[in-house]
mmCIF file of C-alpha atoms (C1' of nucleotides) in Angstrom:
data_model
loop_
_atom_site.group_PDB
_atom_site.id
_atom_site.type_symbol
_atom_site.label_atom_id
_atom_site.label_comp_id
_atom_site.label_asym_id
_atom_site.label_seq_id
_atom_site.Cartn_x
_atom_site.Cartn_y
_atom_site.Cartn_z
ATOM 1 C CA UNK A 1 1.981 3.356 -2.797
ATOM 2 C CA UNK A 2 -1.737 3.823 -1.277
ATOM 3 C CA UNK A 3 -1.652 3.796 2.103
ATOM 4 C CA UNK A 4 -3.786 4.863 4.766
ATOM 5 C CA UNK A 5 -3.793 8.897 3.884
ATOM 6 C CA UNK A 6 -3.934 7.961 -0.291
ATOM 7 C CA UNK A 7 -6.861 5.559 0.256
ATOM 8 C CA UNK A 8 -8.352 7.963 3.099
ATOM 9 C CA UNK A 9 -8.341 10.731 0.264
ATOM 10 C CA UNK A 10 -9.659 8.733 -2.360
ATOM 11 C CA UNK A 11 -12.424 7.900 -0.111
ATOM 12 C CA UNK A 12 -13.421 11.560 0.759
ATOM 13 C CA UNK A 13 -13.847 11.933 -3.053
ATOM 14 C CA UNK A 14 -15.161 9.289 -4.172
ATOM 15 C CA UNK A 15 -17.627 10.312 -1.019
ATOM 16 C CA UNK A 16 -19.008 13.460 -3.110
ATOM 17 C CA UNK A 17 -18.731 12.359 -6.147
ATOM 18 C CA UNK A 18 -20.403 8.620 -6.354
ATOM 19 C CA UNK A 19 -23.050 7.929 -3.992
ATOM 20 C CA UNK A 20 -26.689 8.305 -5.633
ATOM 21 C CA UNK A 21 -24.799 7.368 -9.052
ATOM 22 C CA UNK A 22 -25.595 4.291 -11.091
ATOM 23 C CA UNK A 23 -23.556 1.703 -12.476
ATOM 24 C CA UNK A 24 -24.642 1.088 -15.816
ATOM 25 C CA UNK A 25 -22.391 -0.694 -17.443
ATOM 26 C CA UNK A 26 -19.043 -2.439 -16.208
ATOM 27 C CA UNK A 27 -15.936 -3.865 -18.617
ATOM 28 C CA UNK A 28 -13.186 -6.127 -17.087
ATOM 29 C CA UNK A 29 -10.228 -5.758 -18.629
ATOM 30 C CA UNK A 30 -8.064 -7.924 -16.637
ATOM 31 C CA UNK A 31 -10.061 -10.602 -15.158
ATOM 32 C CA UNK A 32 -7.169 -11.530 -12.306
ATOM 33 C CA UNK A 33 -7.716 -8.706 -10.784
ATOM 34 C CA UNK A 34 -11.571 -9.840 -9.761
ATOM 35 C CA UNK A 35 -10.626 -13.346 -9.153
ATOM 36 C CA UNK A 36 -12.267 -15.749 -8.157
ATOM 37 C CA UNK A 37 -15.567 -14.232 -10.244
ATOM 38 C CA UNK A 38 -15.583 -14.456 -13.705
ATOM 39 C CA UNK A 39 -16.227 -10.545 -15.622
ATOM 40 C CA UNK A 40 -19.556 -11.831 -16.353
ATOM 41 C CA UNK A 41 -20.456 -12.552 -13.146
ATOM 42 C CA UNK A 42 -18.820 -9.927 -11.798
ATOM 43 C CA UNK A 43 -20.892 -7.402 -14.080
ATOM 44 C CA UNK A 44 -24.029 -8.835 -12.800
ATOM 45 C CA UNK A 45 -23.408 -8.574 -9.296
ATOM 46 C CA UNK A 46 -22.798 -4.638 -9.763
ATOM 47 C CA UNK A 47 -24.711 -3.631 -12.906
ATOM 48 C CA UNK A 48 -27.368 -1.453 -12.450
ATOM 49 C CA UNK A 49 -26.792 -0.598 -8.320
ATOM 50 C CA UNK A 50 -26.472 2.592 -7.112
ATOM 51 C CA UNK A 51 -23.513 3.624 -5.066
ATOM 52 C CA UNK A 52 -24.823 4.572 -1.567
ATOM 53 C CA UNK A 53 -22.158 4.914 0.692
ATOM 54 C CA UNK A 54 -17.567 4.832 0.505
ATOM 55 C CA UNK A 55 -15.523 3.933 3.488
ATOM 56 C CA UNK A 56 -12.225 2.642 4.372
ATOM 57 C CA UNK A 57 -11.228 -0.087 6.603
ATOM 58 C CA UNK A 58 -7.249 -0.253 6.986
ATOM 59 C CA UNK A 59 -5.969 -0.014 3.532
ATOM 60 C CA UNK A 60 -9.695 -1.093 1.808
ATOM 61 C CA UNK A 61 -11.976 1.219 0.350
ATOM 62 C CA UNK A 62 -15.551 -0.311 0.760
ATOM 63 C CA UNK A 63 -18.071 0.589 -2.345
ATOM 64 C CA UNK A 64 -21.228 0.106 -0.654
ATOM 65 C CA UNK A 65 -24.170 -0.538 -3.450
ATOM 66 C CA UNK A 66 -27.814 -0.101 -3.271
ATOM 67 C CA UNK A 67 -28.283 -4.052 -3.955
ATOM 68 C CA UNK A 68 -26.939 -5.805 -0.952
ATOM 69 C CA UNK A 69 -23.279 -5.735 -2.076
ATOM 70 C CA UNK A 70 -20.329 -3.842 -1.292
ATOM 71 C CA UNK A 71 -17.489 -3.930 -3.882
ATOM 72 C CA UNK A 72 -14.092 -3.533 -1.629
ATOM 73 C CA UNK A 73 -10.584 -2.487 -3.399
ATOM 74 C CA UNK A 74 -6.797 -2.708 -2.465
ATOM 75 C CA UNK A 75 -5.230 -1.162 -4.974
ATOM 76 C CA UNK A 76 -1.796 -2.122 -3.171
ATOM 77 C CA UNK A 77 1.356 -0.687 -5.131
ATOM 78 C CA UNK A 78 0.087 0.908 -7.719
ATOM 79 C CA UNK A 79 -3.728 0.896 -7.949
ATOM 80 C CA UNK A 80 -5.395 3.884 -9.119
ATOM 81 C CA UNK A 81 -9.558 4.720 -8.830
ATOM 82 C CA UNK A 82 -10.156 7.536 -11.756
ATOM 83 C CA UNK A 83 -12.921 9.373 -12.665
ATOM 84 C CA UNK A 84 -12.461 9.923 -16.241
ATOM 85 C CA UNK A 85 -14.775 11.574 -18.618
ATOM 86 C CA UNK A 86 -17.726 8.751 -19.874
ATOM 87 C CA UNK A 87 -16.190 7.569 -23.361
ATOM 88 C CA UNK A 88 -12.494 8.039 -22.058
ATOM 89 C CA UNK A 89 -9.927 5.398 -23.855
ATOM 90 C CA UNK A 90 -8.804 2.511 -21.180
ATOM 91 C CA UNK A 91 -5.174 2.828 -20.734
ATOM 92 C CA UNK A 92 -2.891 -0.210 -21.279
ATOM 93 C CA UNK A 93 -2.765 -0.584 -17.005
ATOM 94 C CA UNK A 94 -6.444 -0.386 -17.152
ATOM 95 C CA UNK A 95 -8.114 -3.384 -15.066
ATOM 96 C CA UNK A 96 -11.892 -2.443 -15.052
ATOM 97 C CA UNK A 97 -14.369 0.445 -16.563
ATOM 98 C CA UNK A 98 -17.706 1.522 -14.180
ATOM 99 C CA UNK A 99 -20.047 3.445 -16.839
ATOM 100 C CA UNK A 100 -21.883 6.029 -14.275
ATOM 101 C CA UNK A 101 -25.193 7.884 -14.862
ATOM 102 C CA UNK A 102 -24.244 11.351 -15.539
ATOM 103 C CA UNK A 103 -20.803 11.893 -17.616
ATOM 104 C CA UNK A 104 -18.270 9.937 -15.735
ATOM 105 C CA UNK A 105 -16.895 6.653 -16.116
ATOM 106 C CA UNK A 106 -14.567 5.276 -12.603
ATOM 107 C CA UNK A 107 -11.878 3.476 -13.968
ATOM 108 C CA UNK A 108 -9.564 1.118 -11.906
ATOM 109 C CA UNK A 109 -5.909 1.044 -13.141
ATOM 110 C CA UNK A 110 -3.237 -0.829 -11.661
ATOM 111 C CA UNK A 111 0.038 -0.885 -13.645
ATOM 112 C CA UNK A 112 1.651 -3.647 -11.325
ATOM 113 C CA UNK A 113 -1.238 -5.742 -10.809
ATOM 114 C CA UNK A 114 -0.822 -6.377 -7.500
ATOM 115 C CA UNK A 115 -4.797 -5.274 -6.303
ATOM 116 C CA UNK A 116 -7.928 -6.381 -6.857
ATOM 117 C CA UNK A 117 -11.784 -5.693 -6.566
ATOM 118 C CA UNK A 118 -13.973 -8.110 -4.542
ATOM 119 C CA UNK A 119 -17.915 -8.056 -4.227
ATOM 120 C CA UNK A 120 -19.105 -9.347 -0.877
ATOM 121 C CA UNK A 121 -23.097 -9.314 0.690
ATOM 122 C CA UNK A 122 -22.956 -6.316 2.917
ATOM 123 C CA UNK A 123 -24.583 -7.822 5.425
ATOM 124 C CA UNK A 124 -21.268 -9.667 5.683
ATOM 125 C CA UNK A 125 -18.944 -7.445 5.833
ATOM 126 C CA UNK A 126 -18.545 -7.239 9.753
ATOM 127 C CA UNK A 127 -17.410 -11.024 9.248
ATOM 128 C CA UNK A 128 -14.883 -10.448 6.536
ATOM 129 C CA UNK A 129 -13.313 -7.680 8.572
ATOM 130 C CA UNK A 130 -13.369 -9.741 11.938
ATOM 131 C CA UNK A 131 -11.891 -12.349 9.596
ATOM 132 C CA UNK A 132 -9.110 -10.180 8.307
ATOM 133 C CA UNK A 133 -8.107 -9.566 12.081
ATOM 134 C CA UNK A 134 -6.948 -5.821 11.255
ATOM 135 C CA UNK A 135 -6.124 -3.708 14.305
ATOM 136 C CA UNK A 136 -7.164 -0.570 15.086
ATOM 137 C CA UNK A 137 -7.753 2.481 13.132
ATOM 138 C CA UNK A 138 -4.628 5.011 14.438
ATOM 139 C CA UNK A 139 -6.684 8.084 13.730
ATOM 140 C CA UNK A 140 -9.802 6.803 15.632
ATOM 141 C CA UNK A 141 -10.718 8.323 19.242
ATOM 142 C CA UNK A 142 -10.109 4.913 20.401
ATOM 143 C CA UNK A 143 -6.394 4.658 19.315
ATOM 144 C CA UNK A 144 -4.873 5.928 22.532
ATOM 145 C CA UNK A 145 -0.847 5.579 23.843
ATOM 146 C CA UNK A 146 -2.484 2.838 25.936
ATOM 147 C CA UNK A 147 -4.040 0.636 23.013
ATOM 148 C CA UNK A 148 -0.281 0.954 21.225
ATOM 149 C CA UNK A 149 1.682 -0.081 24.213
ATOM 150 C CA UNK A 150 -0.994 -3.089 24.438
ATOM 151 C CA UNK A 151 -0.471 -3.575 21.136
ATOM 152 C CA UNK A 152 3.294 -3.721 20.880
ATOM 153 C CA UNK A 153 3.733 -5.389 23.496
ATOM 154 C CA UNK A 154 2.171 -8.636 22.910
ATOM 155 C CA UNK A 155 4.797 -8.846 20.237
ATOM 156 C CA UNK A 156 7.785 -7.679 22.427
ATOM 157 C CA UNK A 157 10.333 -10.136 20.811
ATOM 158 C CA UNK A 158 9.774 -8.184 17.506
ATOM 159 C CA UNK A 159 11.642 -5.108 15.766
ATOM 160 C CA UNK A 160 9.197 -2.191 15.854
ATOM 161 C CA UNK A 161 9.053 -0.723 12.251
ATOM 162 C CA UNK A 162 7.861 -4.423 10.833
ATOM 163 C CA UNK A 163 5.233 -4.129 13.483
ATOM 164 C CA UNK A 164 4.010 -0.661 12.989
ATOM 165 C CA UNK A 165 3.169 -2.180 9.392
ATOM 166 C CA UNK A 166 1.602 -5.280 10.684
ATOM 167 C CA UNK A 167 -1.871 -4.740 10.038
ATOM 168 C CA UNK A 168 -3.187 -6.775 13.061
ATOM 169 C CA UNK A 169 -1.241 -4.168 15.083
ATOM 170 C CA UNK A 170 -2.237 -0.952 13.976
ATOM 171 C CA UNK A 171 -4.263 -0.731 10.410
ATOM 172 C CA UNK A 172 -3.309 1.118 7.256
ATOM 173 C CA UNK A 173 0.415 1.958 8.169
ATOM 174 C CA UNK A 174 2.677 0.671 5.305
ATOM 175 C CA UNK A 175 6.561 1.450 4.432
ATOM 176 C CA UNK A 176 6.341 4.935 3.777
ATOM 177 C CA UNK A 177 4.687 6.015 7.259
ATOM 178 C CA UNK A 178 6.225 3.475 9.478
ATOM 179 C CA UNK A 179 9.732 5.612 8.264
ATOM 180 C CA UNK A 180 8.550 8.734 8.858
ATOM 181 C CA UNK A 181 6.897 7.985 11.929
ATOM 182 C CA UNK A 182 10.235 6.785 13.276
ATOM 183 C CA UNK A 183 11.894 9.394 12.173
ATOM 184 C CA UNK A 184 9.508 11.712 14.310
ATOM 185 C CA UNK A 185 9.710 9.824 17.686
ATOM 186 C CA UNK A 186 13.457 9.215 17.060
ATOM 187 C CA UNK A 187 13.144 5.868 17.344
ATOM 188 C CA UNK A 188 15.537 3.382 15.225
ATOM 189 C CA UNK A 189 13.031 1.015 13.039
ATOM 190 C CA UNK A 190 15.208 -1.733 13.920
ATOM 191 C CA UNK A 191 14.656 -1.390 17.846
ATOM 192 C CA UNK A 192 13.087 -4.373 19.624
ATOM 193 C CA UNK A 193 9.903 -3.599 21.048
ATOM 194 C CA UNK A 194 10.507 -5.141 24.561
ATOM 195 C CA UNK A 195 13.437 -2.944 24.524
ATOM 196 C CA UNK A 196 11.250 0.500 23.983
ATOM 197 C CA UNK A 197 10.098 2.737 27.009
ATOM 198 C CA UNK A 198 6.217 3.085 27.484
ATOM 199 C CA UNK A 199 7.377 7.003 27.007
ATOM 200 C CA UNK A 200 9.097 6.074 23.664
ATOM 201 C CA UNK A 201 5.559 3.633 22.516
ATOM 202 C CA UNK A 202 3.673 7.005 23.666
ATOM 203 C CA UNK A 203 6.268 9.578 21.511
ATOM 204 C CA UNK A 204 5.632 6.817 19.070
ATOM 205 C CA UNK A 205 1.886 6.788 18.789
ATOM 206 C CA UNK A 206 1.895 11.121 18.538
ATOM 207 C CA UNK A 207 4.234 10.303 15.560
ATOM 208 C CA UNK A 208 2.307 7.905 13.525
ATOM 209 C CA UNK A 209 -1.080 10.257 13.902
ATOM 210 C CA UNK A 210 0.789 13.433 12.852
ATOM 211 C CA UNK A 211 2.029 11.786 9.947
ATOM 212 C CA UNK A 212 -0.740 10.561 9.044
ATOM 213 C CA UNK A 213 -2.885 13.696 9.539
ATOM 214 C CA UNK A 214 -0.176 15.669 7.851
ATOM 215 C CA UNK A 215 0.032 12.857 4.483
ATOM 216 C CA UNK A 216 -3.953 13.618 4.804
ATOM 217 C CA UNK A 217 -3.702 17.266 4.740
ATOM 218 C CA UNK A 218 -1.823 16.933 1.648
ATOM 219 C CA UNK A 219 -3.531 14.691 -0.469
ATOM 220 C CA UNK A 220 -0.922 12.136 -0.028
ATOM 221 C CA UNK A 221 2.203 10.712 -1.002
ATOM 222 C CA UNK A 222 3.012 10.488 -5.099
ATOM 223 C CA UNK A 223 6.245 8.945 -4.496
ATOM 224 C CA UNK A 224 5.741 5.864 -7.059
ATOM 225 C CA UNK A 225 2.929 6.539 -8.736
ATOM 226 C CA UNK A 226 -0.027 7.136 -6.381
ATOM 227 C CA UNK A 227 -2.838 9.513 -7.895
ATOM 228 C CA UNK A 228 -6.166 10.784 -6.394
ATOM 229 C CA UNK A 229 -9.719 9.843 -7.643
ATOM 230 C CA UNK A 230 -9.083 13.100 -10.130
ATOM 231 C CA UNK A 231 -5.964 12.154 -11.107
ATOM 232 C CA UNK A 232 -3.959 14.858 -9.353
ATOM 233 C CA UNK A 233 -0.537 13.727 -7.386
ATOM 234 C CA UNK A 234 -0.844 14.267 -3.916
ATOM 235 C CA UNK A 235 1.895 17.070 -2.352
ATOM 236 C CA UNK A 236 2.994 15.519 0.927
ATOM 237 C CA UNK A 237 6.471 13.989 -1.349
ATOM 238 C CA UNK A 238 8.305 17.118 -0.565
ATOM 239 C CA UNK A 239 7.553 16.991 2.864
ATOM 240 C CA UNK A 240 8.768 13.966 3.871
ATOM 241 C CA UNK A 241 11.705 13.511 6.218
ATOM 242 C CA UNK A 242 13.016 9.981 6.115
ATOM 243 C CA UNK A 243 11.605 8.111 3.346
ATOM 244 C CA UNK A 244 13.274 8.646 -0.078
ATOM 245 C CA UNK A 245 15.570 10.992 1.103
ATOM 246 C CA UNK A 246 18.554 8.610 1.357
ATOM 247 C CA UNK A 247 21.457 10.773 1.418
ATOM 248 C CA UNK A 248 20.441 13.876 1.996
ATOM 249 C CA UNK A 249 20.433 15.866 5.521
ATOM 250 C CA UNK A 250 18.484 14.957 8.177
ATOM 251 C CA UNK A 251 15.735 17.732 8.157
ATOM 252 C CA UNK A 252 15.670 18.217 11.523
ATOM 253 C CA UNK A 253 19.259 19.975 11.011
ATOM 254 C CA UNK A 254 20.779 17.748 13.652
ATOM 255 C CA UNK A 255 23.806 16.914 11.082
ATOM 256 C CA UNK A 256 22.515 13.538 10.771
ATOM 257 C CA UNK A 257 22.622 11.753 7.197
ATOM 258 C CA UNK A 258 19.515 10.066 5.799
ATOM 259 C CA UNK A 259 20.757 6.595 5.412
ATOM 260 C CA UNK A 260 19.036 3.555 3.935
ATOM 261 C CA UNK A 261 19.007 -0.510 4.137
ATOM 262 C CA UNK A 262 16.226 -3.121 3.896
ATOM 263 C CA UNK A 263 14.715 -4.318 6.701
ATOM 264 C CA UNK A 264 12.351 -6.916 6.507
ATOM 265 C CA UNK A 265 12.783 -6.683 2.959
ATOM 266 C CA UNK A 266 11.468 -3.077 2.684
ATOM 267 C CA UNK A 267 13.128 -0.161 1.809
ATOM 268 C CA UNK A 268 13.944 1.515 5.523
ATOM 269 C CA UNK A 269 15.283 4.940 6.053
ATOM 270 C CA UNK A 270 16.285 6.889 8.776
ATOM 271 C CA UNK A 271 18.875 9.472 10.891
ATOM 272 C CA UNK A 272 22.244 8.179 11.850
ATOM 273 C CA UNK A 273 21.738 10.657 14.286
ATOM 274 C CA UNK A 274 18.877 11.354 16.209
ATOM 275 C CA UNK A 275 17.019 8.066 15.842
ATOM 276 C CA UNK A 276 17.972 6.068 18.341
ATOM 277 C "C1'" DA B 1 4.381 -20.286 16.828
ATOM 278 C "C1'" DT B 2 7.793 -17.308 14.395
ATOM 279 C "C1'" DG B 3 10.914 -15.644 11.069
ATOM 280 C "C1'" DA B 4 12.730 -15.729 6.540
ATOM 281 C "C1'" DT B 5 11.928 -16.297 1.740
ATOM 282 C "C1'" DG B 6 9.314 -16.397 -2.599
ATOM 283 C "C1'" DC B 7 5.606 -14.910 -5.353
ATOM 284 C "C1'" DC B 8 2.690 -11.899 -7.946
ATOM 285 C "C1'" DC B 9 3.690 -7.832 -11.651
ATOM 286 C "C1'" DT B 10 5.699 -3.918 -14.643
ATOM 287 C "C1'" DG B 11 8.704 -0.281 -15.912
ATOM 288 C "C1'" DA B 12 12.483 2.569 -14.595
ATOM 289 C "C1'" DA B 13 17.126 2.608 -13.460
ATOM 290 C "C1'" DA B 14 21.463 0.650 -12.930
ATOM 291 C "C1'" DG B 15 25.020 -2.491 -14.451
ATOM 292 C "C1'" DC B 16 28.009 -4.451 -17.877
ATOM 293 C "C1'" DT C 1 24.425 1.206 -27.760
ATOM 294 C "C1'" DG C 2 21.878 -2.640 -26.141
ATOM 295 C "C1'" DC C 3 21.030 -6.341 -23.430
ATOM 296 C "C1'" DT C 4 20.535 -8.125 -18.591
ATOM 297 C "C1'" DT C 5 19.814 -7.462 -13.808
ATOM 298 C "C1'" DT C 6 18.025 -5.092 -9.952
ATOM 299 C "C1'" DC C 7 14.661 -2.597 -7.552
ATOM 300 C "C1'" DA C 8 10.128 -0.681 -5.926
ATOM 301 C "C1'" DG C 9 6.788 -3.506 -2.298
ATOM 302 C "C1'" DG C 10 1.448 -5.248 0.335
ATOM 303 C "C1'" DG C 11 -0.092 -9.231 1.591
ATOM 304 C "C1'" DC C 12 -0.274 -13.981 1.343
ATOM 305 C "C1'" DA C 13 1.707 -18.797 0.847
ATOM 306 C "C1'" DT C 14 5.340 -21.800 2.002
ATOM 307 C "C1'" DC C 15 9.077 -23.777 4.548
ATOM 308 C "C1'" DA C 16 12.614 -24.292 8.121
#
DNA sequence: ATGATGCCCTGAAAGC
DNA sequence: TGCTTTCAGGGCATCA
C-alpha cells in the first residue's frame, strides 16, 4: 500500500519524467474515481496544460499544471501512476489515461478503487492542505524529538501505533511503517502514550525516519501490490522486520517470535520479546 | 469529544 | 471440486 516512501518515489519520477510535458488528451475510465466532476469536465480542466511541477504532501502527490490547476492523487491501497508506452491497452483496473507529448501515456490504475484524482486552483492549495489538518512531514528539518513528544502528547489517553498513523499527528505514516517503526524503538504498538518516556517518544521519532529513509532507499514496499511510476516493485519487502513476517524470528535474533493481531482494525505485528 | 464500527472495492486465500 | 467466507486496509461517515 502507498505510503509515504511509495508516493515519495513516485514523486521523484514522475519529477524527471513529466514536467514540461503536455496533456493532450485524457480518458476516464471509471468516473468514481474523479468524483464529484464529471470525465468531461474533468478533461477540460486538464487538457492541453503542461505539467510544471510534482510534490507530495502526506500521502498526496500534487500534479501542478501550467493552467492554474493542480491535479492531486491518493492512490490509497492499491493505486498505481504508470508510464506506459502512448497507444498501450488500459487494463481492466485502469481508472484514467493522460496522452503526453512525446511517446508516453500516464495511466492511473487502481484495482481496489479506493483513490481518486481531484483538480483544485493552485492558488488554493495552501487552503485545502490547512483544511486537511495533516501534521508534519517526519523527514522535514522541522520534525524534531521535540515536535513528536508535542505531538503525542496532546493525545496521551491514546495507544501509540493508531497515532503514529493519524495523519494530524505525523503525515504519511500508514500500517506498514507504524510496525516497523515500533519494532525499531522496541516499543509495543499497543502502549498508551501517556505511559511512554520522553526517551522512548525520542527512540521513537529516530525509528520512524530510518524507516522511512531506508523504505526510500529502496524504492518501497511491494507487499500488496504497490508499483513505481515504471512499473518496477520496490525492494524494501525483504527487509522488513515486523510487518508480514508473522511467525517467523524476530530479526534482531533476540529469540522473539513475530506475532500478529489487529489493532484498531489493522493488521499489527510485532516481537513478543523485545518490544515492550 | 472520543472510540468503535461500517463502508467503499476486488481478488487471493482460506474454509467447508 | 466448487461454493462461500474472510482478509488486506486509508480515510471518511456514522453512532454510541
Amino acid at each position: 500500500m502507498p505510503e509515504l516512501p511509495e508516493v515519495e518515489t513516485i514523486r521523484r519520477q514522475l519529477s524527471r519524467e513529466l514536467p514540461g510535458k503536455r496533456i493532450l488528451n485524457v480518458q476516464v475510465l471509471y468516473s468514481k474515481a474523479i468524483k464529484p466532476l464529471t470525465p468531461s469536465r474533468f478533461a477540460k480542466m486538464v487538457k492541453g496544460a503542461k505539467f510544471v511541477k510534482i510534490s507530495r504532501r502526506a500521502k498526496v502527490l500534487r500534479l501542478e499544471l501550467a493552467n492554474g490547476r493542480t491535479m492531486l492523487v491518493h492512490l490509497k491501497m492499491t493505486g498505481r501512476l504508470l508510464l506506459q508506452k502512448r497507444g498501450a491497452a488500459p487494463r481492466k483496473e485502469t481508472e484514467a489515461i493522460f496522452e503526453l507529448s512525446g511517446r508516453r501515456a500516464l495511466f492511473y490504475d487502481d484495482l481496489r478503487r479506493f483513490g481518486w484524482i481531484r483538480v483544485i486552483k493552485t492558488a488554493e492549495l495552501g487552503a485545502y492542505f490547512e483544511k486537511q489538518g495533516y501534521g508534519p512531514e517526519p523527514l522535514a528539518a522541522s520534525f524534531t524529538p521535540k515536535t513528536l513528544i508535542a505531538c503525542l502528547r496532546a493525545h496521551s489517553g491514546k495507544r501509540i501505533k493508531p497515532l503514529l498513523m493519524d495523519q494530524t499527528c505525523i503525515a504519511g505514516v500508514g500500517n506498514i511503517y507504524a510496525d516497523e517503526s515500533l519494532w525499531d524503538a522496541g516499543i509495543l504498538p499497543t502502549r498508551r502514550v501517556a505511559d511512554l518516556t520522553d526517551q522512548e517518544i525520542i527512540k521513537l521519532h529516530g525509528a520512524v525516519r530510518r524507516a522511512l529513509e531506508k523504505a526510500i532507499r529502496n524504492r518501497g514496499t511491494s507487499a500488496d501490490s504497490y508499483l513505481d511510476a515504471f512499473g518496477r516493485e520496490g525492494t524494501n519487502f525483504p527487509r522488513l522486520n515486523a510487518y508480514g513476517q508473522a511467525g517467523t524470528r524476530c530479526k534482531r535474533g533476540d529469540g522473539g517470535i513475530i506475532k500478529k493481531t489487529k489493532l484498531g482494525g489493522r493488521g499489527t505485528h510485532w516481537c513478543l520479546k523485545h518490544q515492550k
